[in-house]
mmCIF file of C-alpha atoms and ligand atoms in Angstrom:
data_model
loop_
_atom_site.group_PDB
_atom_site.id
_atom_site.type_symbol
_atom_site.label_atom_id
_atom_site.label_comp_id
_atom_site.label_asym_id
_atom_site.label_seq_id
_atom_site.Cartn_x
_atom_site.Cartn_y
_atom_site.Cartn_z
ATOM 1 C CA UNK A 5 -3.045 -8.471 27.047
ATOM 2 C CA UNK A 6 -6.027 -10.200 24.992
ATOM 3 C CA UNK A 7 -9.554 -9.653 26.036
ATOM 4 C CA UNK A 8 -12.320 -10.985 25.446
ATOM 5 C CA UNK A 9 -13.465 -11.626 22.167
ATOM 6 C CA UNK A 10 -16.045 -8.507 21.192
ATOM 7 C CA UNK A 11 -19.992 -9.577 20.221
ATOM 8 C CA UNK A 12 -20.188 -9.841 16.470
ATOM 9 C CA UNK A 13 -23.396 -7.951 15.451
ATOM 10 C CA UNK A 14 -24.221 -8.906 11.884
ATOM 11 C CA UNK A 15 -27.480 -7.096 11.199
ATOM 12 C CA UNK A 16 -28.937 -3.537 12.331
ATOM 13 C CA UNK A 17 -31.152 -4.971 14.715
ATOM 14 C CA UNK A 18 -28.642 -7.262 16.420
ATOM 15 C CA UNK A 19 -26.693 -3.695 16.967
ATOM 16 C CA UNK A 20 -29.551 -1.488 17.634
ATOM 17 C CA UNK A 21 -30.421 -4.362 20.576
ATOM 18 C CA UNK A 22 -26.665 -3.988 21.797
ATOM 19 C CA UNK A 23 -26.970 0.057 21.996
ATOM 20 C CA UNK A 24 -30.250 0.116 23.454
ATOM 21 C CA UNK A 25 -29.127 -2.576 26.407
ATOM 22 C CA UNK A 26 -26.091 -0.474 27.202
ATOM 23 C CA UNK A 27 -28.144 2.612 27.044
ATOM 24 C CA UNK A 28 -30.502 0.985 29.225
ATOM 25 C CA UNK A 29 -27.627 0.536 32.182
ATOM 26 C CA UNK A 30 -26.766 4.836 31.448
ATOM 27 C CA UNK A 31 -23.833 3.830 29.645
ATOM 28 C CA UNK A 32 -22.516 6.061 27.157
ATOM 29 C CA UNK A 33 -21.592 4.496 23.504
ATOM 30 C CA UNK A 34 -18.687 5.256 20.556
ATOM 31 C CA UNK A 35 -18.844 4.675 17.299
ATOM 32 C CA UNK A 36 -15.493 3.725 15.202
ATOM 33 C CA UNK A 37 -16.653 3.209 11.250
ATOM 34 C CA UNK A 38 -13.820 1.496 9.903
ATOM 35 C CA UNK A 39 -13.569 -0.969 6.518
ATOM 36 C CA UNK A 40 -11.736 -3.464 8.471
ATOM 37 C CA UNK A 41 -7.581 -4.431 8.156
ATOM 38 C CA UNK A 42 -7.030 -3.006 11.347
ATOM 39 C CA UNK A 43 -3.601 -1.633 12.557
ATOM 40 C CA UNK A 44 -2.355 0.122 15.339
ATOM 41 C CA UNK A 45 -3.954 3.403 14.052
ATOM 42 C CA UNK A 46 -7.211 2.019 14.361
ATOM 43 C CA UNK A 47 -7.046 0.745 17.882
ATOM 44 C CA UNK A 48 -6.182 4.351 18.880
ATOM 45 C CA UNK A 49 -9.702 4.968 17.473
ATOM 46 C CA UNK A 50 -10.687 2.560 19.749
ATOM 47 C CA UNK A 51 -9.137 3.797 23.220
ATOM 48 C CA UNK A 52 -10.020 7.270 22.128
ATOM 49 C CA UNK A 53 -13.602 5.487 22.230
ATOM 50 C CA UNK A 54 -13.224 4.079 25.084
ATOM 51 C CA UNK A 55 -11.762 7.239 27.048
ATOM 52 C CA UNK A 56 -15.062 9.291 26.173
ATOM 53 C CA UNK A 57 -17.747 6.394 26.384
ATOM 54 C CA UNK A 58 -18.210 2.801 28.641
ATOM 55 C CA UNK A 59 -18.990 0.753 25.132
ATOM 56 C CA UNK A 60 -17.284 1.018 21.923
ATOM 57 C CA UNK A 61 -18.625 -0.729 18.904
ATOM 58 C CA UNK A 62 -16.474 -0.787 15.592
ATOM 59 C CA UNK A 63 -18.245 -0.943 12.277
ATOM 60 C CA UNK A 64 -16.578 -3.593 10.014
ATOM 61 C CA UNK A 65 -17.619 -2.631 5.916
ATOM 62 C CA UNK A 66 -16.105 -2.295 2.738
ATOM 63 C CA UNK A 67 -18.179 0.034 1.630
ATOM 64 C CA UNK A 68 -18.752 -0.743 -2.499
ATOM 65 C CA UNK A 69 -20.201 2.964 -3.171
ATOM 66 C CA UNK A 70 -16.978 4.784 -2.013
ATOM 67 C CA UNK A 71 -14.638 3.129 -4.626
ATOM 68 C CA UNK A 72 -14.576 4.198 -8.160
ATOM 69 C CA UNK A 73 -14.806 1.549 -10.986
ATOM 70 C CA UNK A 74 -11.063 1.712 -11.373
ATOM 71 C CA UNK A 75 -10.237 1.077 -7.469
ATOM 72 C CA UNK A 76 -9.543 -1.578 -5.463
ATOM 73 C CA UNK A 77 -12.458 -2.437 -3.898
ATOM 74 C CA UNK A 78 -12.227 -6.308 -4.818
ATOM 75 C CA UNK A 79 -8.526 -6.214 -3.214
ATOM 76 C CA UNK A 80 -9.353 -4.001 -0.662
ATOM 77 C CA UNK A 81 -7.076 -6.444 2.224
ATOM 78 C CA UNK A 82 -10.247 -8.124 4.174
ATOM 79 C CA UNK A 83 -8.921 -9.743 7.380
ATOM 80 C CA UNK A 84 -11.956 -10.086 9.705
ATOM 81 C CA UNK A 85 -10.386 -12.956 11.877
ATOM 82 C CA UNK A 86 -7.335 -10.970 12.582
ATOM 83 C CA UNK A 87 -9.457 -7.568 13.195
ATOM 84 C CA UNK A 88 -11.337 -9.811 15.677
ATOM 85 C CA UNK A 89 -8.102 -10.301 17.621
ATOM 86 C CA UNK A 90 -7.000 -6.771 17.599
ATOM 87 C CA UNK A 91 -10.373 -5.811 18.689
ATOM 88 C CA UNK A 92 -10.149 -7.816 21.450
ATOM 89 C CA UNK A 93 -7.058 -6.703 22.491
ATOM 90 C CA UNK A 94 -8.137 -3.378 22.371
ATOM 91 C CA UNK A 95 -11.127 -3.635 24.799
ATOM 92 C CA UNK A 96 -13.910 -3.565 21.835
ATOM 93 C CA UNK A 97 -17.224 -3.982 23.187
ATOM 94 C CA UNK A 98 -18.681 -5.357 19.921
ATOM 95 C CA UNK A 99 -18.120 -5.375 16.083
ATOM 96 C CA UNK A 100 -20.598 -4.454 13.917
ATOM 97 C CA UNK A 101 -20.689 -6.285 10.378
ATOM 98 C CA UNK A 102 -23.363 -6.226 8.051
ATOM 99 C CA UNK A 103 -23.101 -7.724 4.252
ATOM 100 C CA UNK A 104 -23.348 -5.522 1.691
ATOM 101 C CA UNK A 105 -27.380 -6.507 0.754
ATOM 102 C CA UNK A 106 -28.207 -5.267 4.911
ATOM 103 C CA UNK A 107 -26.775 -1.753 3.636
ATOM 104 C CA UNK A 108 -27.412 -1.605 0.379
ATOM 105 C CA UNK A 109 -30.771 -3.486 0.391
ATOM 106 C CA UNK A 110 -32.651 -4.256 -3.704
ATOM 107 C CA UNK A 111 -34.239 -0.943 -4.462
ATOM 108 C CA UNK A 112 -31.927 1.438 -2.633
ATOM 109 C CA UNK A 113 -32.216 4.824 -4.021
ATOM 110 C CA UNK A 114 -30.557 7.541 -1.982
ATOM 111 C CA UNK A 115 -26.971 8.900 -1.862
ATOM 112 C CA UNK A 116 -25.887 11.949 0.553
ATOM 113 C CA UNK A 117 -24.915 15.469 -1.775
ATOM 114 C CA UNK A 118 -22.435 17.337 -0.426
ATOM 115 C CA UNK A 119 -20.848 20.864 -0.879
ATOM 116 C CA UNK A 120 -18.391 22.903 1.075
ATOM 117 C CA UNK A 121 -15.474 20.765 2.348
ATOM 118 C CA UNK A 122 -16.286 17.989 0.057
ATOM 119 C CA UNK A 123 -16.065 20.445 -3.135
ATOM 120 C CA UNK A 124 -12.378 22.153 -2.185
ATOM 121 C CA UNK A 125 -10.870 20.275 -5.335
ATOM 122 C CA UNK A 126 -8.578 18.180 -3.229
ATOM 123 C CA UNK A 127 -9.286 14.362 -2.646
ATOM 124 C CA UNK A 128 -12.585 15.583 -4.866
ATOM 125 C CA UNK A 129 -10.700 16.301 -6.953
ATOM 126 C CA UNK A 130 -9.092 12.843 -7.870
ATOM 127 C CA UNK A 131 -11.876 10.799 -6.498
ATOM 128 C CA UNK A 132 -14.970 12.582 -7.539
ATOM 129 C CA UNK A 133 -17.467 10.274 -6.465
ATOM 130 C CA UNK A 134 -15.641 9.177 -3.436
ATOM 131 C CA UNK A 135 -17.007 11.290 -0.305
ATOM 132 C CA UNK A 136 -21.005 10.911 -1.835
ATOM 133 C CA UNK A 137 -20.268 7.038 -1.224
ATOM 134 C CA UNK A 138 -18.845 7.699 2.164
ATOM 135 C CA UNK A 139 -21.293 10.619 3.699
ATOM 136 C CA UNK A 140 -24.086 8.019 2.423
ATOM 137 C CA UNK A 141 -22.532 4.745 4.463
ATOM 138 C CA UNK A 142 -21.453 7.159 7.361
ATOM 139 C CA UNK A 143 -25.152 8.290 7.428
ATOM 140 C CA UNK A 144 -26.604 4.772 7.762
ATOM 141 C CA UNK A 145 -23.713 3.909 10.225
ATOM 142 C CA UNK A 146 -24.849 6.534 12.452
ATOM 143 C CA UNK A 147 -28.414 6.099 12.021
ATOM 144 C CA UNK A 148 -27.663 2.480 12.639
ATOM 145 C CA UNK A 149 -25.925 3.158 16.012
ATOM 146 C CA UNK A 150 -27.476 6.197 17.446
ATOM 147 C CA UNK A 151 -24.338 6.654 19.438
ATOM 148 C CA UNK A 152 -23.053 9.162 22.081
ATOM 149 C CA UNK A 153 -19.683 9.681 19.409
ATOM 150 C CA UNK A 154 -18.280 8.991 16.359
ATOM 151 C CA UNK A 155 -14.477 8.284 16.116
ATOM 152 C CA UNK A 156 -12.351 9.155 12.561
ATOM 153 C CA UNK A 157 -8.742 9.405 12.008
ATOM 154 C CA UNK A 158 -7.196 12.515 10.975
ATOM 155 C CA UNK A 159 -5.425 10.651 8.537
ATOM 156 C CA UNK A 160 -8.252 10.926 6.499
ATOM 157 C CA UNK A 161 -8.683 14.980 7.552
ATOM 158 C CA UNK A 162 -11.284 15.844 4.364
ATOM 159 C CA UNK A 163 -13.630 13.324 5.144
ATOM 160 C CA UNK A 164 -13.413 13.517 8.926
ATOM 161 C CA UNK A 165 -14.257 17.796 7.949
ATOM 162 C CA UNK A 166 -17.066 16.427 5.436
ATOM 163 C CA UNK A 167 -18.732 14.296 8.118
ATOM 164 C CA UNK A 168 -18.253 16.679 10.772
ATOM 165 C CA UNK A 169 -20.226 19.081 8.231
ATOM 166 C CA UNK A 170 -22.364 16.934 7.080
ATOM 167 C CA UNK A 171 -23.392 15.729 10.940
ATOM 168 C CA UNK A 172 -23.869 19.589 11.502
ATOM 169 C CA UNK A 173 -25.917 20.040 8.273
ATOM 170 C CA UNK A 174 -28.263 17.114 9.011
ATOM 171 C CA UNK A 175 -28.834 17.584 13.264
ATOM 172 C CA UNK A 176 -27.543 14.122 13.258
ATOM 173 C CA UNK A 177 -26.766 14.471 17.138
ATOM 174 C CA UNK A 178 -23.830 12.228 17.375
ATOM 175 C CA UNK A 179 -20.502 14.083 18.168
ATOM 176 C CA UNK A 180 -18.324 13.830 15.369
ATOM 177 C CA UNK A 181 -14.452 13.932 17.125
ATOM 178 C CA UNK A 182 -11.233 13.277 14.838
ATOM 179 C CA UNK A 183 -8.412 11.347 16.648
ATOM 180 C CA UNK A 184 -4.559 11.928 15.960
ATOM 181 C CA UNK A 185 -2.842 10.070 13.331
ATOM 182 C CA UNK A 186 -0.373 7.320 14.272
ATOM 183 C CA UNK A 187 3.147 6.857 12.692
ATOM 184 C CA UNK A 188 5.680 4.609 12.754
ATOM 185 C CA UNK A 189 8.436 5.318 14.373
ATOM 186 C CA UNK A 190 10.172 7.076 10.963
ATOM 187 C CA UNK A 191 6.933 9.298 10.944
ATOM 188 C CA UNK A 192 5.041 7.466 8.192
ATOM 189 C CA UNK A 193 1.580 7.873 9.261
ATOM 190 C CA UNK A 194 0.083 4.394 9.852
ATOM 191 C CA UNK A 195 -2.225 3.213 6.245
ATOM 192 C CA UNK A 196 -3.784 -0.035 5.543
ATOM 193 C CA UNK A 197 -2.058 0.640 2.087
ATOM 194 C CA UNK A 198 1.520 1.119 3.195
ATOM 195 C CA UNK A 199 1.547 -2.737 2.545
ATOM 196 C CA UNK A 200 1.486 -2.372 -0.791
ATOM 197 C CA UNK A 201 4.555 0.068 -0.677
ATOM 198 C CA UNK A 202 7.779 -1.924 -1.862
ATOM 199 C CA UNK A 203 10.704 -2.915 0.101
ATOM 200 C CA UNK A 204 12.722 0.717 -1.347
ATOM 201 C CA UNK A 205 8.862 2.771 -1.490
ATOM 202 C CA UNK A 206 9.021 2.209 1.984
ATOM 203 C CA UNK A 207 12.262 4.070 2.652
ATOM 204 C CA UNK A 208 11.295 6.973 0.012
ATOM 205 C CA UNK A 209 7.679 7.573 1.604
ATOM 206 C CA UNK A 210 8.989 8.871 4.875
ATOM 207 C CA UNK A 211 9.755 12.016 2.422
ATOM 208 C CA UNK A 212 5.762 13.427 2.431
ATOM 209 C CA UNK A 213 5.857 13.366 6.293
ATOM 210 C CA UNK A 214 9.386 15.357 6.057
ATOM 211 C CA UNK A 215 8.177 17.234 3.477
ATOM 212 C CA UNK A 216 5.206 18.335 5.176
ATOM 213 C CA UNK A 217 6.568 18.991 8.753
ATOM 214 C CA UNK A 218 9.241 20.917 7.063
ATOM 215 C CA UNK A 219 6.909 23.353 5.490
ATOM 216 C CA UNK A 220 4.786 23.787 8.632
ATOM 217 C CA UNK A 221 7.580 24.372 10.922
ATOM 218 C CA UNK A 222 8.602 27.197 7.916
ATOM 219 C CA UNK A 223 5.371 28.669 8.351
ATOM 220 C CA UNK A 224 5.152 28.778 11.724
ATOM 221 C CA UNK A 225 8.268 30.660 11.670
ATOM 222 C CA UNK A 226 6.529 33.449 9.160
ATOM 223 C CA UNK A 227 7.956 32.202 5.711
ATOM 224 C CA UNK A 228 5.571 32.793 2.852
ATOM 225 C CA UNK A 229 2.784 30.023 2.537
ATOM 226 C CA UNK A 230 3.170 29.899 -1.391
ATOM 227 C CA UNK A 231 7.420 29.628 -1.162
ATOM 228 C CA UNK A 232 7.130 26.626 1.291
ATOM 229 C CA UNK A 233 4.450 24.130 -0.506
ATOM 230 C CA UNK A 234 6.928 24.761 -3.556
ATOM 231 C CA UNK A 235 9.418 23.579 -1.538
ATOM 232 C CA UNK A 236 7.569 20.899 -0.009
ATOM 233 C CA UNK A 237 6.490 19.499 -3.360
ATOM 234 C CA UNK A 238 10.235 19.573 -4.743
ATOM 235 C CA UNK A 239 10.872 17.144 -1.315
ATOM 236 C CA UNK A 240 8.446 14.578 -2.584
ATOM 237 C CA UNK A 241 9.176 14.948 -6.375
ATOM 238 C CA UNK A 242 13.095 14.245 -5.627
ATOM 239 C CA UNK A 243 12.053 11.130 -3.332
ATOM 240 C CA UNK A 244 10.329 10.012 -6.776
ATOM 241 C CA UNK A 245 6.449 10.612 -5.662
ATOM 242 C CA UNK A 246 4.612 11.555 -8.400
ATOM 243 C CA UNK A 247 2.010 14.508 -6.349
ATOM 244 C CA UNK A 248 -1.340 14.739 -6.665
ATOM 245 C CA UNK A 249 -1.278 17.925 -4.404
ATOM 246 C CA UNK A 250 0.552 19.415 -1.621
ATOM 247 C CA UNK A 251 -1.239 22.404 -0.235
ATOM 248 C CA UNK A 252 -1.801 24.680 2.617
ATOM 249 C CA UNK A 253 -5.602 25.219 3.833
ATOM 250 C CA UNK A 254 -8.212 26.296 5.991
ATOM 251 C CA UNK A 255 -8.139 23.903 8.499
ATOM 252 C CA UNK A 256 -11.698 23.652 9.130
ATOM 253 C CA UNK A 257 -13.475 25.030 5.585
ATOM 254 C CA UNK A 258 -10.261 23.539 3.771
ATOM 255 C CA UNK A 259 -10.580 26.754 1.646
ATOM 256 C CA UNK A 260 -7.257 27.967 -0.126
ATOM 257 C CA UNK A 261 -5.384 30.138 2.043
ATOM 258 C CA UNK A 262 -2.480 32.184 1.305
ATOM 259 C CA UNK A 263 -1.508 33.980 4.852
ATOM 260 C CA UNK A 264 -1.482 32.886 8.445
ATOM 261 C CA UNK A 265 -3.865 35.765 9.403
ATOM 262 C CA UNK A 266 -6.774 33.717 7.180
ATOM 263 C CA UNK A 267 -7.409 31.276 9.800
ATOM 264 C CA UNK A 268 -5.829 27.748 11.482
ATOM 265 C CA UNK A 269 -3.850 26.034 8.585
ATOM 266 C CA UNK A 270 -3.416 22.341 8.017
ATOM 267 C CA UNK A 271 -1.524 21.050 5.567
ATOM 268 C CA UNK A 272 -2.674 18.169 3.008
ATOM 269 C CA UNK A 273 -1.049 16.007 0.966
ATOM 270 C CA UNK A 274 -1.648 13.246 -1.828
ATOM 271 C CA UNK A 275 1.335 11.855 -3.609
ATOM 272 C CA UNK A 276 1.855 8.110 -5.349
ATOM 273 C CA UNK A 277 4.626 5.997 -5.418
ATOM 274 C CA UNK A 278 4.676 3.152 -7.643
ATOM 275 C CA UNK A 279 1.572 2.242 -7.631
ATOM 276 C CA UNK A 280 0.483 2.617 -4.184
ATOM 277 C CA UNK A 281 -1.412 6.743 -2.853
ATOM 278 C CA UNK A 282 -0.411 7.722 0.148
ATOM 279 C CA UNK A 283 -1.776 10.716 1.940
ATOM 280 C CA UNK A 284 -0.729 12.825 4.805
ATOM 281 C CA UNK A 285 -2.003 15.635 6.454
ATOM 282 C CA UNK A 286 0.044 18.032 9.705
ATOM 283 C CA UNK A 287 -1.561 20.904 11.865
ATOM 284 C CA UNK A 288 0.898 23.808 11.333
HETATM 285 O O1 PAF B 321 -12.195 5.777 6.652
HETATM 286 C C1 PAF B 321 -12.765 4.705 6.361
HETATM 287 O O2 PAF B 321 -12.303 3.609 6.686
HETATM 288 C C2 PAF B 321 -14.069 4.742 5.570
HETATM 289 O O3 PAF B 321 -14.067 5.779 4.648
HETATM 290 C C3 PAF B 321 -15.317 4.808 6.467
HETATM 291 C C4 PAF B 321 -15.359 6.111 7.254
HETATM 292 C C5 PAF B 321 -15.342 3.630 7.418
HETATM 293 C C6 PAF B 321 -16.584 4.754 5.599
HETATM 294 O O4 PAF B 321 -16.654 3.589 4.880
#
């Protein structure tokens, strides 16, 4: 069913006027940040918005600071019309979407530093200027929208941990909640990038999910942490992934961990195939 199409808000105070109206009426607002080329996984953001709070309001940026030189921010897929339509669809209240020069104004000067989950050499590790780029935009974003929540995938389970920290660390008082991945019906969990996966890429990446399910239920069972994420990385090696990592952590510090006594363990992967990085992450 379509609905109506949501409000585009262009500028902070076109959004701010939005939030305060609905706050006005004792209606209770969500937040879902997203860089736009929508799929299913993000309207699940959405409805988990819309479960919690009357309004939802998705932020539409592709934010420059979080993508290294050598990334792909200028072919980072921008499909606004299209998001428009899923929006819609969804029940979106409104769509926030500033241009870069409303968030990054002449004369901006201040980036977010982070420790803790941020430093666990893991996505850090192979982006190292990535989460600084997106604690800063998530900042402004939330600034922007004082709102009741903030929606992120778990697909992306370091940064949702690094904004969840960082809200903490900062009072910011909106309540940072992570929202189940989405897969396809394989188990591939649901990317913007699994476009650029090739016809035969797309066959082999079902492996990481396989490979990490396979290790959790393992350790779940008792096996030996260390044993199964060897195991686990052979599964992704044979399907022809070269891995970045394939670890078991802390699910909330991200910390290593080497026994299921040491806390709730989720595991985390990063692997590419051809060209294209995929990453995956399962509770165990
Ligand atoms: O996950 C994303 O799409 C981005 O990192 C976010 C949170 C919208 C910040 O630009």
């Amino acid at each position: 069913m379509t609905g109506s199409s949501p409000k585009v808000l262009p500028d902070v105070a076109s959004l701010r006027a939005a939030v305060a109206a609905w706050r006005a009426k004792g209606e209770k607002v969500a937040l879902v940040p997203t860089m736009g080329a929508l799929h299913a996984g993000h309207v699940s953001l959405v409805e988990e918005g819309l479960r919690r709070a009357q309004r939802v309001v998705v932020s539409i940026f592709v934010n420059p600071t979080q993508f290294a030189p050598t990334e792909d921010f200028s072919k980072y897929p921008r499909t606004f019309d299209a998001d428009l339509a899923r929006l819609a669809a969804a029940g979106c209240d409104a769509c926030f979407a500033p241009g870069v020069e409303d968030m990054y104004p002449k004369g901006f000067a201040t980036t977010v530093t982070l420790e803790g989950p941020a430093k666990v050499d893991l996505e850090d590790h192979f982006r190292p200027t990535h989460f600084a780029g997106v604690a800063t935009v998530v900042s402004k974003l939330l600034n922007q929208a004082q709102a009741d929540y903030a929606i992120f995938g778990e697909k992306d389970y370091q940064q949702l941990k690094v904004i969840q920290r960082m809200a903490r660390d900062l009072d910011i008082p909106t309540e940072i909640l992570g929202a189940p991945t989405l897969r396809e019906s394989d188990g591939l969990a649901m990317s913007s990038r699994n476009v650029y996966l090739a016809p035969d890429e797309r066959q082999r990446a079902i492996a990481m999910f396989r490979a990490l399910n396979h290790a959790a239920a393992k350790i779940r069972e008792g096996e030996v942490i260390g044993h199964e994420m060897t195991e686990a990385r052979e599964i992704l090696v044979e399907a022809g992934f070269a891995v970045d990592y394939i670890e078991a952590r802390h699910a909330d510090t991200l910390e290593r961990i080497a026994r299921r006594v040491e806390g709730p363990i989720r595991l985390l992967a990063a692997a590419r195939l051809g060209k294209t990085r995929l990453i995956d992450n399962i509770a165990v």
